[in-house]
PDB file of C-alpha atoms in Angstrom:
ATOM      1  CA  UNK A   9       0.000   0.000   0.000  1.00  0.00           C
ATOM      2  CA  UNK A  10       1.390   3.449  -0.976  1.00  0.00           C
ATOM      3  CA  UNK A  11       0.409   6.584   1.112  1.00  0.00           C
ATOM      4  CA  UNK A  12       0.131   9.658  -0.629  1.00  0.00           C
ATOM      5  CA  UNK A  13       0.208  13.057   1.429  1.00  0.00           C
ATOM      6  CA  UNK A  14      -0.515  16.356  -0.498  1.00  0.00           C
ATOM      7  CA  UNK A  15       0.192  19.569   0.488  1.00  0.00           C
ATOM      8  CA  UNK A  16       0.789  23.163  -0.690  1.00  0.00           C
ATOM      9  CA  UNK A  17      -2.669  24.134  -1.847  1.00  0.00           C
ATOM     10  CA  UNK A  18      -3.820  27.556  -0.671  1.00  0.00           C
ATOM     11  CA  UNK A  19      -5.400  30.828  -1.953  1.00  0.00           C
ATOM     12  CA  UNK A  20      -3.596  32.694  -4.512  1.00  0.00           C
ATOM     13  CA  UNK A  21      -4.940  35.851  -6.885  1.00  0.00           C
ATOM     14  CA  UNK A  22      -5.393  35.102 -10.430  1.00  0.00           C
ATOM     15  CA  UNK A  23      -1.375  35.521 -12.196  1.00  0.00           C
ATOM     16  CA  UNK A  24      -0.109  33.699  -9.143  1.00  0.00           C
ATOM     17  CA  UNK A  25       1.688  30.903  -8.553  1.00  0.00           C
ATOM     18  CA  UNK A  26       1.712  28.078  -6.187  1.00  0.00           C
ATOM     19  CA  UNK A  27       3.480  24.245  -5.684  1.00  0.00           C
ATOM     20  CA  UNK A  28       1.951  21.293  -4.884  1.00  0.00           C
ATOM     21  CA  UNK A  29       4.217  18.588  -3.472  1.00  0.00           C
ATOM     22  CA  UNK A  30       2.896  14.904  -3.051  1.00  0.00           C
ATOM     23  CA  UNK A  31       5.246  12.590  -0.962  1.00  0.00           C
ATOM     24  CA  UNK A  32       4.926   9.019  -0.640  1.00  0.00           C
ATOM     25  CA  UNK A  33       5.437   6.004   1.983  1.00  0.00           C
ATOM     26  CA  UNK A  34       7.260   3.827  -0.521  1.00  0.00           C
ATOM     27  CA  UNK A  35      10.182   4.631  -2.758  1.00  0.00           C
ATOM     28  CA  UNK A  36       9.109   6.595  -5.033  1.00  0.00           C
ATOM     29  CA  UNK A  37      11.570   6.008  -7.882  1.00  0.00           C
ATOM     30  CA  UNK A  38       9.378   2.404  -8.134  1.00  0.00           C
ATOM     31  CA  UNK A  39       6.325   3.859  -8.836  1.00  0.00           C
ATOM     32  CA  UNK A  40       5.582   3.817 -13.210  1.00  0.00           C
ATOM     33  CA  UNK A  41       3.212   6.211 -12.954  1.00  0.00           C
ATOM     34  CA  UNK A  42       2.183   9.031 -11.039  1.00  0.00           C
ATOM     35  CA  UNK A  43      -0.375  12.001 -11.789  1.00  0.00           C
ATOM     36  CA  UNK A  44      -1.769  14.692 -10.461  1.00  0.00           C
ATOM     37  CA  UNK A  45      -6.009  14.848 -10.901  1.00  0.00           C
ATOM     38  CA  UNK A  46      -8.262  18.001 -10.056  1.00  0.00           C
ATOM     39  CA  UNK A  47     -11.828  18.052  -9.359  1.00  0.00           C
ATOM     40  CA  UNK A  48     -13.588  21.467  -9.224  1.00  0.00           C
ATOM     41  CA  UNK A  49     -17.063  22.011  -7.834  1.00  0.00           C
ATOM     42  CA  UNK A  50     -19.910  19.744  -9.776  1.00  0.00           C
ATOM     43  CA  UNK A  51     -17.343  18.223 -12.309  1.00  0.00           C
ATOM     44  CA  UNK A  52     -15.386  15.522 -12.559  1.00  0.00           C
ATOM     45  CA  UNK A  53     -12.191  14.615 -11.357  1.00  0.00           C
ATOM     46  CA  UNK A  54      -9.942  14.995 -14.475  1.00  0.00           C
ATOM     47  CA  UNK A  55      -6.413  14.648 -15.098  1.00  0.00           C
ATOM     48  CA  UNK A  56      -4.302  17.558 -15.077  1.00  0.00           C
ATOM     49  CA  UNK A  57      -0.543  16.154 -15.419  1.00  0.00           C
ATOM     50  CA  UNK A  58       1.198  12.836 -15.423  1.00  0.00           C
ATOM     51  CA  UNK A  59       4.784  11.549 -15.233  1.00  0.00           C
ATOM     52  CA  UNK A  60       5.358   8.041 -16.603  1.00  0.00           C
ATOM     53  CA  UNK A  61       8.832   6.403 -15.812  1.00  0.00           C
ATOM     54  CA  UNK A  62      10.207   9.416 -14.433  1.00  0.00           C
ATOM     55  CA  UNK A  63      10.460  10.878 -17.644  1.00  0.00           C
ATOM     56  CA  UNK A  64       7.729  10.824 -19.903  1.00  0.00           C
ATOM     57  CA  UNK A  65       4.868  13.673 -19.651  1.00  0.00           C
ATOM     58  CA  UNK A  66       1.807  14.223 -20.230  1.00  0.00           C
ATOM     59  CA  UNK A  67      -0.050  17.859 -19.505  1.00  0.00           C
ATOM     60  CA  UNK A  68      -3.981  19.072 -19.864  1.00  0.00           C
ATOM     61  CA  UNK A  69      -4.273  21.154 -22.543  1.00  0.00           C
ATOM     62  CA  UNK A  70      -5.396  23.913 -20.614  1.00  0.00           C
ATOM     63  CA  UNK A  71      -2.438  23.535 -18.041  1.00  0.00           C
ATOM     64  CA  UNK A  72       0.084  23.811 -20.600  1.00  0.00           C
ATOM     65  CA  UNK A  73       2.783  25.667 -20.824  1.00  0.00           C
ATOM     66  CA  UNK A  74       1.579  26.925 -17.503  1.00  0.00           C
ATOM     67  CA  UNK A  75       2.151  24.025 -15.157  1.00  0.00           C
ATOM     68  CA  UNK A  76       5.157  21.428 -14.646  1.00  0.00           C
ATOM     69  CA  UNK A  77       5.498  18.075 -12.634  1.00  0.00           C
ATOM     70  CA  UNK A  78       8.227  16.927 -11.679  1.00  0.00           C
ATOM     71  CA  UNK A  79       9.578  14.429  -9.499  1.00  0.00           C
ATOM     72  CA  UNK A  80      12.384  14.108  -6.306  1.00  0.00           C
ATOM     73  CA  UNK A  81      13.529  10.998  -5.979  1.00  0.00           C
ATOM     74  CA  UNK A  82      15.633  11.552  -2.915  1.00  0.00           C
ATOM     75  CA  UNK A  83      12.661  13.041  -1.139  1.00  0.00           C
ATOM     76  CA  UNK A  84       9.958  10.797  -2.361  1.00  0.00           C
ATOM     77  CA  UNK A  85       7.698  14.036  -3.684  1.00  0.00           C
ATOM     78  CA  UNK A  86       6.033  14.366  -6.586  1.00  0.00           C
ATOM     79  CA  UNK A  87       5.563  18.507  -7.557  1.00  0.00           C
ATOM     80  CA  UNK A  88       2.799  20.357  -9.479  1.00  0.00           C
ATOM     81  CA  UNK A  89       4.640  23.895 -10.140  1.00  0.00           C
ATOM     82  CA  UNK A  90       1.342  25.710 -11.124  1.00  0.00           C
ATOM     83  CA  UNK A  91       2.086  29.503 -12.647  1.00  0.00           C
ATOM     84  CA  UNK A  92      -0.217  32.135 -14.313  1.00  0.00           C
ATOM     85  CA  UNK A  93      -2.850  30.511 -12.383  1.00  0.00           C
ATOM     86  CA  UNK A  94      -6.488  31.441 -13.666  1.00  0.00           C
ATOM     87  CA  UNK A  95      -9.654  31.232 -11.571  1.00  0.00           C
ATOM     88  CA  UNK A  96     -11.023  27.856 -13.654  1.00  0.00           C
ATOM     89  CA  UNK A  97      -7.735  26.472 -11.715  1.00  0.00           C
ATOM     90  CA  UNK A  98      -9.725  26.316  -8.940  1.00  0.00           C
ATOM     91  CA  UNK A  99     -10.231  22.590  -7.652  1.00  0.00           C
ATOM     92  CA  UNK A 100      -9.070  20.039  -4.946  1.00  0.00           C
ATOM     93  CA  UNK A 101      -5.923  18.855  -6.751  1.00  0.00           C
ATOM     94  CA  UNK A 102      -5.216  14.938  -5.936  1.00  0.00           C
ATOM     95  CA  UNK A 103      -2.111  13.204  -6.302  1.00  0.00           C
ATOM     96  CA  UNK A 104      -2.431   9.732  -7.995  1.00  0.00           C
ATOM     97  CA  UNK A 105      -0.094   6.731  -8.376  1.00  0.00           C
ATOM     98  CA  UNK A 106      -0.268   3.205 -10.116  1.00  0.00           C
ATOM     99  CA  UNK A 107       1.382   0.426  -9.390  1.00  0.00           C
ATOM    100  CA  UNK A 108      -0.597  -2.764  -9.656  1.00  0.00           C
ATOM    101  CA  UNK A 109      -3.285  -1.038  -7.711  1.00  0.00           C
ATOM    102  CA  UNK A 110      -4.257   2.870  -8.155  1.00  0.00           C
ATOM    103  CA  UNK A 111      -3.421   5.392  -4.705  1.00  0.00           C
ATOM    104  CA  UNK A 112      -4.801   8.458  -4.042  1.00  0.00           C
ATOM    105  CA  UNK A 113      -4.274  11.135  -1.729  1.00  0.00           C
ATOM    106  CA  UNK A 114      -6.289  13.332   0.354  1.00  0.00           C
ATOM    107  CA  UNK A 115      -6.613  16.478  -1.923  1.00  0.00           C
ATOM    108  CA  UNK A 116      -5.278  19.729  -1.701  1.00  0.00           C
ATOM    109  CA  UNK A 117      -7.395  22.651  -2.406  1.00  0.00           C
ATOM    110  CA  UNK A 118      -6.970  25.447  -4.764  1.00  0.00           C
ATOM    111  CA  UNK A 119      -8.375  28.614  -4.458  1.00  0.00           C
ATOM    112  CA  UNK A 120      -7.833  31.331  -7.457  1.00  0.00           C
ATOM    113  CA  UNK A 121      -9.247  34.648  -7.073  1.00  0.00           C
ATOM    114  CA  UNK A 122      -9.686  37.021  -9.888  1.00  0.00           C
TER     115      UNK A 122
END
């Protein structure tokens, strides 16, 4: 079982920036994939940016450009660098992994204000 604790979320004004960090129980470095989801109010959860073997990414078109994961293998933490953040940003942003099983965390929220 991998635990996945998010943190970094907070309020920010619309231009802003803010990082998410996701760090994990088990070594990362093991883990294929690993993503970060967002689900804003009466939607559904959808997948903003994913790192497959460390290496290979995938981005939302809407995110970008604009936002970068990226991955600490010494600390175990997956990142969301979010910049030029715009007020449909706003969601709880959830850290996923896969390994033969799918992980979540908690959620982090993100608040944009225009």
């Amino acid at each position: 079982q991998v635990q996945l604790v998010e943190s970094g979320g907070g309020l920010v004004q619309y231009g802003g920036s803010l990082k998410l960090s996701c760090t994990a129980s088990n070594n990362i470095s093991s883990i294929r994939i690993m993503d970060w989801y967002r689900r804003s109010p009466g939607s559904q959860r959808e997948l903003v940016a994913s790192l497959t073997d460390g290496t290979i990414t995938y981005y939302k078109s809407s995110v970008k450009g604009r936002f970068t994961i990226s991955i600490d293998n010494a600390k175990n933490t997956l990142y969301l660098q979010m910049n030029s953040l715009k007020p449909e940003d706003t969601a709880v942003y959830y850290c996923h992994a896969f390994t033969t099983i799918d992980h979540w965390g908690q959620g982090t929220q993100v608040t944009v204000s225009s």
